[in-house]
Amino acid sequence: HSFGSGAISFALKKTGIKVDKIVFVTSPDKLYDIFYDYALRIGLSLKALKIMCHMTEKRFNRSFDDMHVSKQLRDSKFNGLLLVHDKNDTVLPFKNVEKIASLNQNSLLFPTEGKGHYRILWDDKVIFGISDFLSGQIPVQV
């Protein structure tokens, strides 16, 4: 969920492991957007945000310009990706999964409405849709 989608995409690229299916629920695309939004939510100054971003780039020896989920997945090995995201998510915009889907041919969008960023996790339609996707049944009907 959320930031975990980014962690999975970076791990898949780094390790080169091939997986059958992946499910991302409310995924970011640009890592910087997550940092920026978090800074705003906790009242972090722009100076502190710059320092935090610099430390992250230094720690991972990568520029934020290179840290996009959509880019990481292009170089990863998987057979199917389900992108579950609420169209009105106020934490991570829906455009994130649209970007990821546009750059990854073997992906399926599963948009929801009225679930938000957190309630989506407990929604029966979402749970059964994910189960159907993972078990290889008919793709999620939206």
CSV table of N, CA and C in Angstrom, one decimal:
chain,number,residue,atom,x,y,z
A,1,HIS,N,0.8,-1.2,0.0
A,1,HIS,CA,0.0,0.0,0.0
A,1,HIS,C,0.9,1.2,0.0
A,2,SER,N,0.5,2.2,-0.8
A,2,SER,CA,1.1,3.5,-0.9
A,2,SER,C,2.7,3.4,-1.1
A,3,PHE,N,3.4,3.9,-0.1
A,3,PHE,CA,4.9,3.9,-0.2
A,3,PHE,C,5.5,2.5,-0.4
A,4,GLY,N,4.8,1.5,0.0
A,4,GLY,CA,5.2,0.1,-0.2
A,4,GLY,C,5.3,-0.3,-1.7
A,5,SER,N,4.5,0.4,-2.5
A,5,SER,CA,4.5,0.1,-3.9
A,5,SER,C,5.9,0.6,-4.5
A,6,GLY,N,6.3,1.7,-4.0
A,6,GLY,CA,7.6,2.2,-4.4
A,6,GLY,C,8.7,1.3,-4.0
A,7,ALA,N,8.7,0.9,-2.8
A,7,ALA,CA,9.7,0.0,-2.2
A,7,ALA,C,9.8,-1.3,-3.1
A,8,ILE,N,8.6,-1.9,-3.4
A,8,ILE,CA,8.6,-3.1,-4.2
A,8,ILE,C,9.2,-2.9,-5.6
A,9,SER,N,8.8,-1.8,-6.2
A,9,SER,CA,9.4,-1.5,-7.6
A,9,SER,C,10.9,-1.4,-7.6
A,10,PHE,N,11.4,-0.7,-6.6
A,10,PHE,CA,12.8,-0.5,-6.5
A,10,PHE,C,13.5,-1.8,-6.2
A,11,ALA,N,13.0,-2.6,-5.3
A,11,ALA,CA,13.5,-3.9,-5.0
A,11,ALA,C,13.6,-4.9,-6.2
A,12,LEU,N,12.5,-4.9,-7.0
A,12,LEU,CA,12.4,-5.7,-8.1
A,12,LEU,C,13.5,-5.4,-9.1
A,13,LYS,N,13.7,-4.1,-9.4
A,13,LYS,CA,14.7,-3.7,-10.3
A,13,LYS,C,16.1,-4.0,-9.8
A,14,LYS,N,16.3,-3.7,-8.6
A,14,LYS,CA,17.7,-3.9,-8.0
A,14,LYS,C,18.0,-5.4,-8.0
A,15,THR,N,17.1,-6.3,-7.6
A,15,THR,CA,17.4,-7.7,-7.5
A,15,THR,C,17.3,-8.5,-8.8
A,16,GLY,N,16.5,-8.0,-9.7
A,16,GLY,CA,16.3,-8.7,-11.0
A,16,GLY,C,15.4,-9.9,-10.8
A,17,ILE,N,14.8,-10.1,-9.7
A,17,ILE,CA,13.9,-11.2,-9.4
A,17,ILE,C,12.7,-11.1,-10.3
A,18,LYS,N,12.2,-12.2,-10.9
A,18,LYS,CA,11.0,-12.2,-11.7
A,18,LYS,C,9.9,-12.7,-10.8
A,19,VAL,N,8.8,-12.0,-10.9
A,19,VAL,CA,7.6,-12.4,-10.2
A,19,VAL,C,6.4,-12.5,-11.1
A,20,ASP,N,5.4,-13.3,-10.7
A,20,ASP,CA,4.3,-13.5,-11.6
A,20,ASP,C,3.4,-12.3,-11.6
A,21,LYS,N,2.9,-11.9,-10.5
A,21,LYS,CA,1.9,-10.8,-10.4
A,21,LYS,C,2.3,-9.9,-9.2
A,22,ILE,N,1.9,-8.6,-9.5
A,22,ILE,CA,2.1,-7.6,-8.4
A,22,ILE,C,0.8,-6.8,-8.3
A,23,VAL,N,0.5,-6.4,-7.1
A,23,VAL,CA,-0.6,-5.6,-6.8
A,23,VAL,C,-0.2,-4.3,-6.1
A,24,PHE,N,-0.5,-3.2,-6.6
A,24,PHE,CA,-0.2,-1.9,-6.0
A,24,PHE,C,-1.5,-1.2,-5.6
A,25,VAL,N,-1.6,-0.9,-4.3
A,25,VAL,CA,-2.8,-0.2,-3.9
A,25,VAL,C,-2.4,1.2,-3.5
A,26,THR,N,-3.0,2.2,-4.2
A,26,THR,CA,-2.7,3.6,-4.0
A,26,THR,C,-1.2,3.9,-4.2
A,27,SER,N,-0.7,3.7,-5.3
A,27,SER,CA,0.7,3.9,-5.6
A,27,SER,C,1.2,5.3,-5.9
A,28,PRO,N,2.3,5.7,-5.5
A,28,PRO,CA,2.9,6.9,-5.9
A,28,PRO,C,3.6,6.6,-7.3
A,29,ASP,N,4.1,7.6,-7.9
A,29,ASP,CA,5.0,7.4,-9.1
A,29,ASP,C,6.4,8.1,-8.7
A,30,LYS,N,6.4,9.4,-8.5
A,30,LYS,CA,7.6,10.1,-8.2
A,30,LYS,C,7.9,10.0,-6.7
A,31,LEU,N,9.0,9.6,-6.3
A,31,LEU,CA,9.3,9.5,-4.9
A,31,LEU,C,9.4,10.9,-4.3
A,32,TYR,N,9.8,11.9,-5.0
A,32,TYR,CA,9.9,13.2,-4.5
A,32,TYR,C,8.5,13.7,-4.1
A,33,ASP,N,7.5,13.4,-4.8
A,33,ASP,CA,6.1,13.8,-4.5
A,33,ASP,C,5.7,13.3,-3.1
A,34,ILE,N,6.2,12.1,-2.8
A,34,ILE,CA,5.9,11.6,-1.4
A,34,ILE,C,6.6,12.4,-0.4
A,35,PHE,N,7.8,12.7,-0.6
A,35,PHE,CA,8.6,13.5,0.4
A,35,PHE,C,8.0,14.9,0.6
A,36,TYR,N,7.6,15.5,-0.6
A,36,TYR,CA,7.1,16.8,-0.5
A,36,TYR,C,5.7,16.9,0.2
A,37,ASP,N,4.9,15.9,-0.1
A,37,ASP,CA,3.6,15.8,0.6
A,37,ASP,C,3.7,15.6,2.1
A,38,TYR,N,4.6,14.7,2.4
A,38,TYR,CA,4.9,14.4,3.8
A,38,TYR,C,5.4,15.7,4.6
A,39,ALA,N,6.3,16.4,3.9
A,39,ALA,CA,6.8,17.6,4.5
A,39,ALA,C,5.7,18.6,4.8
A,40,LEU,N,4.8,18.8,3.8
A,40,LEU,CA,3.6,19.7,4.0
A,40,LEU,C,2.7,19.3,5.1
A,41,ARG,N,2.5,18.0,5.2
A,41,ARG,CA,1.6,17.4,6.2
A,41,ARG,C,2.1,17.6,7.7
A,42,ILE,N,3.4,17.6,7.8
A,42,ILE,CA,4.0,17.7,9.2
A,42,ILE,C,4.5,19.1,9.4
A,43,GLY,N,4.4,20.0,8.4
A,43,GLY,CA,4.9,21.3,8.6
A,43,GLY,C,6.4,21.5,8.5
A,44,LEU,N,7.1,20.6,7.8
A,44,LEU,CA,8.5,20.7,7.6
A,44,LEU,C,8.9,21.8,6.7
A,45,SER,N,9.9,22.6,7.1
A,45,SER,CA,10.3,23.7,6.3
A,45,SER,C,10.9,23.2,4.9
A,46,LEU,N,10.9,24.1,3.9
A,46,LEU,CA,11.5,23.7,2.7
A,46,LEU,C,13.0,23.4,2.8
A,47,LYS,N,13.6,24.2,3.7
A,47,LYS,CA,15.1,23.9,3.9
A,47,LYS,C,15.3,22.5,4.5
A,48,ALA,N,14.5,22.1,5.4
A,48,ALA,CA,14.6,20.8,6.0
A,48,ALA,C,14.2,19.7,4.9
A,49,LEU,N,13.3,20.0,4.1
A,49,LEU,CA,12.9,19.1,3.0
A,49,LEU,C,14.1,18.9,2.1
A,50,LYS,N,14.8,20.0,1.7
A,50,LYS,CA,15.9,19.9,0.8
A,50,LYS,C,17.0,19.0,1.5
A,51,ILE,N,17.2,19.2,2.8
A,51,ILE,CA,18.2,18.4,3.5
A,51,ILE,C,17.9,16.9,3.4
A,52,MET,N,16.6,16.6,3.7
A,52,MET,CA,16.1,15.3,3.8
A,52,MET,C,16.3,14.6,2.4
A,53,CYS,N,15.9,15.4,1.3
A,53,CYS,CA,16.1,14.9,0.0
A,53,CYS,C,17.5,14.6,-0.4
A,54,HIS,N,18.4,15.5,0.0
A,54,HIS,CA,19.8,15.4,-0.3
A,54,HIS,C,20.4,14.2,0.4
A,55,MET,N,20.0,14.0,1.7
A,55,MET,CA,20.4,12.8,2.4
A,55,MET,C,19.9,11.5,1.8
A,56,THR,N,18.7,11.5,1.2
A,56,THR,CA,18.2,10.3,0.6
A,56,THR,C,18.9,10.0,-0.7
A,57,GLU,N,19.2,11.1,-1.5
A,57,GLU,CA,19.9,10.9,-2.7
A,57,GLU,C,21.3,10.3,-2.4
A,58,LYS,N,21.9,10.9,-1.4
A,58,LYS,CA,23.3,10.4,-1.1
A,58,LYS,C,23.3,9.0,-0.6
A,59,ARG,N,22.3,8.7,0.3
A,59,ARG,CA,22.2,7.3,0.9
A,59,ARG,C,22.0,6.3,-0.2
A,60,PHE,N,21.2,6.6,-1.2
A,60,PHE,CA,20.9,5.6,-2.3
A,60,PHE,C,21.7,5.8,-3.6
A,61,ASN,N,22.6,6.9,-3.5
A,61,ASN,CA,23.4,7.2,-4.7
A,61,ASN,C,22.6,7.3,-6.0
A,62,ARG,N,21.5,8.0,-5.8
A,62,ARG,CA,20.6,8.2,-7.0
A,62,ARG,C,19.9,9.6,-6.9
A,63,SER,N,19.6,10.1,-8.0
A,63,SER,CA,18.9,11.4,-8.1
A,63,SER,C,17.4,11.1,-8.0
A,64,PHE,N,16.7,12.1,-7.4
A,64,PHE,CA,15.2,11.9,-7.4
A,64,PHE,C,14.6,11.9,-8.8
A,65,ASP,N,15.3,12.5,-9.7
A,65,ASP,CA,14.8,12.4,-11.1
A,65,ASP,C,14.8,11.0,-11.6
A,66,ASP,N,15.6,10.1,-11.0
A,66,ASP,CA,15.7,8.7,-11.4
A,66,ASP,C,14.7,7.8,-10.6
A,67,MET,N,14.1,8.4,-9.6
A,67,MET,CA,13.3,7.5,-8.7
A,67,MET,C,11.8,7.7,-8.9
A,68,HIS,N,11.4,7.0,-10.0
A,68,HIS,CA,10.0,6.9,-10.4
A,68,HIS,C,9.6,5.5,-10.4
A,69,VAL,N,8.4,5.2,-9.8
A,69,VAL,CA,7.9,3.8,-9.8
A,69,VAL,C,7.8,3.3,-11.3
A,70,SER,N,7.2,4.2,-12.1
A,70,SER,CA,6.9,3.8,-13.5
A,70,SER,C,8.2,3.4,-14.2
A,71,LYS,N,9.3,4.1,-14.0
A,71,LYS,CA,10.6,3.8,-14.6
A,71,LYS,C,11.2,2.6,-14.1
A,72,GLN,N,11.1,2.3,-12.8
A,72,GLN,CA,11.7,1.1,-12.2
A,72,GLN,C,11.0,-0.1,-12.7
A,73,LEU,N,9.7,0.0,-12.9
A,73,LEU,CA,8.9,-1.2,-13.4
A,73,LEU,C,9.2,-1.5,-14.8
A,74,ARG,N,9.6,-0.5,-15.6
A,74,ARG,CA,9.9,-0.8,-17.0
A,74,ARG,C,11.1,-1.8,-17.1
A,75,ASP,N,12.0,-1.7,-16.1
A,75,ASP,CA,13.2,-2.6,-16.1
A,75,ASP,C,13.0,-3.8,-15.2
A,76,SER,N,11.8,-4.1,-14.8
A,76,SER,CA,11.6,-5.2,-13.9
A,76,SER,C,10.9,-6.3,-14.6
A,77,LYS,N,11.0,-7.5,-14.0
A,77,LYS,CA,10.4,-8.7,-14.7
A,77,LYS,C,9.1,-9.2,-13.9
A,78,PHE,N,8.0,-9.0,-14.6
A,78,PHE,CA,6.7,-9.5,-14.0
A,78,PHE,C,5.7,-9.7,-15.1
A,79,ASN,N,4.8,-10.6,-14.8
A,79,ASN,CA,3.8,-10.9,-15.8
A,79,ASN,C,2.5,-10.1,-15.8
A,80,GLY,N,2.2,-9.6,-14.6
A,80,GLY,CA,1.0,-8.8,-14.5
A,80,GLY,C,1.0,-7.8,-13.3
A,81,LEU,N,0.4,-6.7,-13.5
A,81,LEU,CA,0.4,-5.6,-12.5
A,81,LEU,C,-1.0,-5.1,-12.3
A,82,LEU,N,-1.6,-5.2,-11.1
A,82,LEU,CA,-2.9,-4.6,-10.9
A,82,LEU,C,-2.7,-3.3,-10.1
A,83,LEU,N,-3.2,-2.3,-10.6
A,83,LEU,CA,-3.1,-0.9,-10.0
A,83,LEU,C,-4.5,-0.5,-9.4
A,84,VAL,N,-4.6,-0.7,-8.1
A,84,VAL,CA,-5.9,-0.3,-7.4
A,84,VAL,C,-5.7,1.1,-6.9
A,85,HIS,N,-6.6,2.0,-7.2
A,85,HIS,CA,-6.4,3.4,-6.8
A,85,HIS,C,-7.8,4.1,-6.8
A,86,ASP,N,-8.1,4.9,-5.8
A,86,ASP,CA,-9.3,5.7,-5.8
A,86,ASP,C,-9.1,6.9,-6.6
A,87,LYS,N,-10.1,7.2,-7.5
A,87,LYS,CA,-10.0,8.4,-8.3
A,87,LYS,C,-10.0,9.7,-7.6
A,88,ASN,N,-10.5,9.7,-6.3
A,88,ASN,CA,-10.5,10.9,-5.5
A,88,ASN,C,-9.5,10.8,-4.3
A,89,ASP,N,-8.5,10.0,-4.4
A,89,ASP,CA,-7.5,9.9,-3.4
A,89,ASP,C,-6.9,11.3,-3.1
A,90,THR,N,-6.9,11.8,-1.9
A,90,THR,CA,-6.4,13.1,-1.6
A,90,THR,C,-4.9,13.0,-1.1
A,91,VAL,N,-4.4,11.8,-0.9
A,91,VAL,CA,-3.0,11.7,-0.5
A,91,VAL,C,-2.1,11.5,-1.7
A,92,LEU,N,-2.5,10.6,-2.6
A,92,LEU,CA,-1.8,10.3,-3.9
A,92,LEU,C,-2.8,10.5,-5.0
A,93,PRO,N,-2.5,11.4,-5.9
A,93,PRO,CA,-3.4,11.6,-7.1
A,93,PRO,C,-3.5,10.3,-8.0
A,94,PHE,N,-4.7,10.1,-8.6
A,94,PHE,CA,-4.9,9.0,-9.5
A,94,PHE,C,-4.0,9.1,-10.7
A,95,LYS,N,-3.5,10.2,-11.0
A,95,LYS,CA,-2.6,10.4,-12.2
A,95,LYS,C,-1.4,9.5,-12.0
A,96,ASN,N,-1.0,9.2,-10.8
A,96,ASN,CA,0.2,8.3,-10.6
A,96,ASN,C,0.0,7.0,-11.2
A,97,VAL,N,-1.1,6.3,-11.0
A,97,VAL,CA,-1.3,5.0,-11.6
A,97,VAL,C,-1.6,5.1,-13.1
A,98,GLU,N,-2.1,6.1,-13.6
A,98,GLU,CA,-2.3,6.3,-15.0
A,98,GLU,C,-0.9,6.4,-15.7
A,99,LYS,N,0.0,7.0,-15.1
A,99,LYS,CA,1.4,7.1,-15.6
A,99,LYS,C,2.1,5.8,-15.6
A,100,ILE,N,1.9,5.1,-14.4
A,100,ILE,CA,2.5,3.7,-14.3
A,100,ILE,C,1.9,2.8,-15.4
A,101,ALA,N,0.6,2.8,-15.5
A,101,ALA,CA,0.0,1.9,-16.5
A,101,ALA,C,0.4,2.3,-17.9
A,102,SER,N,0.6,3.6,-18.2
A,102,SER,CA,0.9,4.0,-19.6
A,102,SER,C,2.3,3.5,-20.0
A,103,LEU,N,3.2,3.2,-19.0
A,103,LEU,CA,4.5,2.8,-19.3
A,103,LEU,C,4.8,1.3,-19.1
A,104,ASN,N,3.7,0.6,-18.7
A,104,ASN,CA,3.8,-0.8,-18.4
A,104,ASN,C,2.6,-1.6,-19.1
A,105,GLN,N,2.9,-2.2,-20.2
A,105,GLN,CA,1.8,-2.8,-21.0
A,105,GLN,C,1.1,-3.9,-20.3
A,106,ASN,N,1.7,-4.7,-19.4
A,106,ASN,CA,1.0,-5.8,-18.7
A,106,ASN,C,0.4,-5.3,-17.4
A,107,SER,N,-0.2,-4.1,-17.4
A,107,SER,CA,-0.9,-3.7,-16.2
A,107,SER,C,-2.4,-3.5,-16.4
A,108,LEU,N,-3.1,-3.5,-15.3
A,108,LEU,CA,-4.5,-3.4,-15.3
A,108,LEU,C,-4.9,-2.4,-14.3
A,109,LEU,N,-5.7,-1.4,-14.7
A,109,LEU,CA,-6.2,-0.3,-13.8
A,109,LEU,C,-7.4,-0.8,-13.1
A,110,PHE,N,-7.5,-0.7,-11.8
A,110,PHE,CA,-8.7,-1.0,-11.1
A,110,PHE,C,-9.1,0.3,-10.3
A,111,PRO,N,-9.8,1.2,-10.9
A,111,PRO,CA,-10.2,2.5,-10.2
A,111,PRO,C,-11.4,2.2,-9.3
A,112,THR,N,-11.4,3.0,-8.2
A,112,THR,CA,-12.5,2.9,-7.3
A,112,THR,C,-12.9,4.4,-7.1
A,113,GLU,N,-14.1,4.6,-6.4
A,113,GLU,CA,-14.6,5.9,-6.1
A,113,GLU,C,-15.1,5.9,-4.7
A,114,GLY,N,-14.8,6.9,-3.9
A,114,GLY,CA,-15.3,7.0,-2.6
A,114,GLY,C,-14.6,6.2,-1.5
A,115,LYS,N,-13.5,5.6,-1.9
A,115,LYS,CA,-12.8,4.8,-0.9
A,115,LYS,C,-11.7,5.5,-0.2
A,116,GLY,N,-11.1,6.5,-1.0
A,116,GLY,CA,-10.0,7.3,-0.4
A,116,GLY,C,-8.7,6.5,-0.4
A,117,HIS,N,-7.8,7.0,0.4
A,117,HIS,CA,-6.4,6.4,0.4
A,117,HIS,C,-6.4,5.3,1.4
A,118,TYR,N,-7.2,5.3,2.4
A,118,TYR,CA,-7.1,4.2,3.5
A,118,TYR,C,-8.3,3.2,3.5
A,119,ARG,N,-9.5,3.7,3.3
A,119,ARG,CA,-10.6,2.8,3.4
A,119,ARG,C,-10.6,1.8,2.2
A,120,ILE,N,-9.9,2.1,1.2
A,120,ILE,CA,-9.8,1.2,0.0
A,120,ILE,C,-9.2,-0.2,0.5
A,121,LEU,N,-8.4,-0.2,1.6
A,121,LEU,CA,-7.8,-1.4,2.0
A,121,LEU,C,-8.8,-2.4,2.6
A,122,TRP,N,-10.0,-1.9,3.1
A,122,TRP,CA,-11.0,-2.8,3.7
A,122,TRP,C,-12.2,-3.0,2.9
A,123,ASP,N,-12.2,-2.5,1.6
A,123,ASP,CA,-13.4,-2.6,0.8
A,123,ASP,C,-13.5,-4.0,0.2
A,124,ASP,N,-14.7,-4.6,0.3
A,124,ASP,CA,-14.9,-6.0,-0.2
A,124,ASP,C,-14.6,-6.1,-1.7
A,125,LYS,N,-15.1,-5.2,-2.5
A,125,LYS,CA,-14.9,-5.3,-3.9
A,125,LYS,C,-13.4,-5.3,-4.3
A,126,VAL,N,-12.7,-4.5,-3.5
A,126,VAL,CA,-11.2,-4.4,-3.8
A,126,VAL,C,-10.6,-5.7,-3.4
A,127,ILE,N,-10.9,-6.2,-2.2
A,127,ILE,CA,-10.3,-7.5,-1.7
A,127,ILE,C,-10.6,-8.6,-2.7
A,128,PHE,N,-11.9,-8.8,-3.1
A,128,PHE,CA,-12.2,-9.8,-4.0
A,128,PHE,C,-11.6,-9.6,-5.4
A,129,GLY,N,-11.5,-8.4,-5.8
A,129,GLY,CA,-10.8,-8.1,-7.1
A,129,GLY,C,-9.4,-8.5,-7.1
A,130,ILE,N,-8.7,-8.2,-6.0
A,130,ILE,CA,-7.3,-8.5,-5.9
A,130,ILE,C,-7.2,-10.1,-5.8
A,131,SER,N,-8.0,-10.7,-5.1
A,131,SER,CA,-8.0,-12.2,-5.0
A,131,SER,C,-8.2,-12.8,-6.4
A,132,ASP,N,-9.2,-12.3,-7.1
A,132,ASP,CA,-9.4,-12.8,-8.5
A,132,ASP,C,-8.2,-12.6,-9.4
A,133,PHE,N,-7.6,-11.5,-9.3
A,133,PHE,CA,-6.4,-11.2,-10.1
A,133,PHE,C,-5.2,-12.1,-9.8
A,134,LEU,N,-5.0,-12.3,-8.5
A,134,LEU,CA,-3.9,-13.2,-8.1
A,134,LEU,C,-4.1,-14.6,-8.3
A,135,SER,N,-5.4,-15.1,-8.3
A,135,SER,CA,-5.7,-16.5,-8.6
A,135,SER,C,-5.8,-16.8,-10.0
A,136,GLY,N,-5.7,-15.8,-10.9
A,136,GLY,CA,-5.7,-16.0,-12.3
A,136,GLY,C,-7.1,-16.1,-12.9
A,137,GLN,N,-8.2,-15.8,-12.1
A,137,GLN,CA,-9.5,-15.8,-12.6
A,137,GLN,C,-9.7,-14.6,-13.6
A,138,ILE,N,-10.9,-14.5,-14.1
A,138,ILE,CA,-11.2,-13.4,-15.0
A,138,ILE,C,-10.7,-12.1,-14.4
A,139,PRO,N,-10.0,-11.2,-15.2
A,139,PRO,CA,-9.5,-10.0,-14.7
A,139,PRO,C,-10.5,-9.1,-14.0
A,140,VAL,N,-10.1,-8.3,-13.1
A,140,VAL,CA,-11.0,-7.5,-12.3
A,140,VAL,C,-12.0,-6.7,-13.3
A,141,GLN,N,-13.3,-6.8,-13.0
A,141,GLN,CA,-14.2,-6.0,-13.8
A,141,GLN,C,-14.5,-4.7,-13.0
A,142,VAL,N,-14.3,-3.6,-13.7
A,142,VAL,CA,-14.6,-2.3,-13.0
A,142,VAL,C,-15.7,-1.5,-13.7
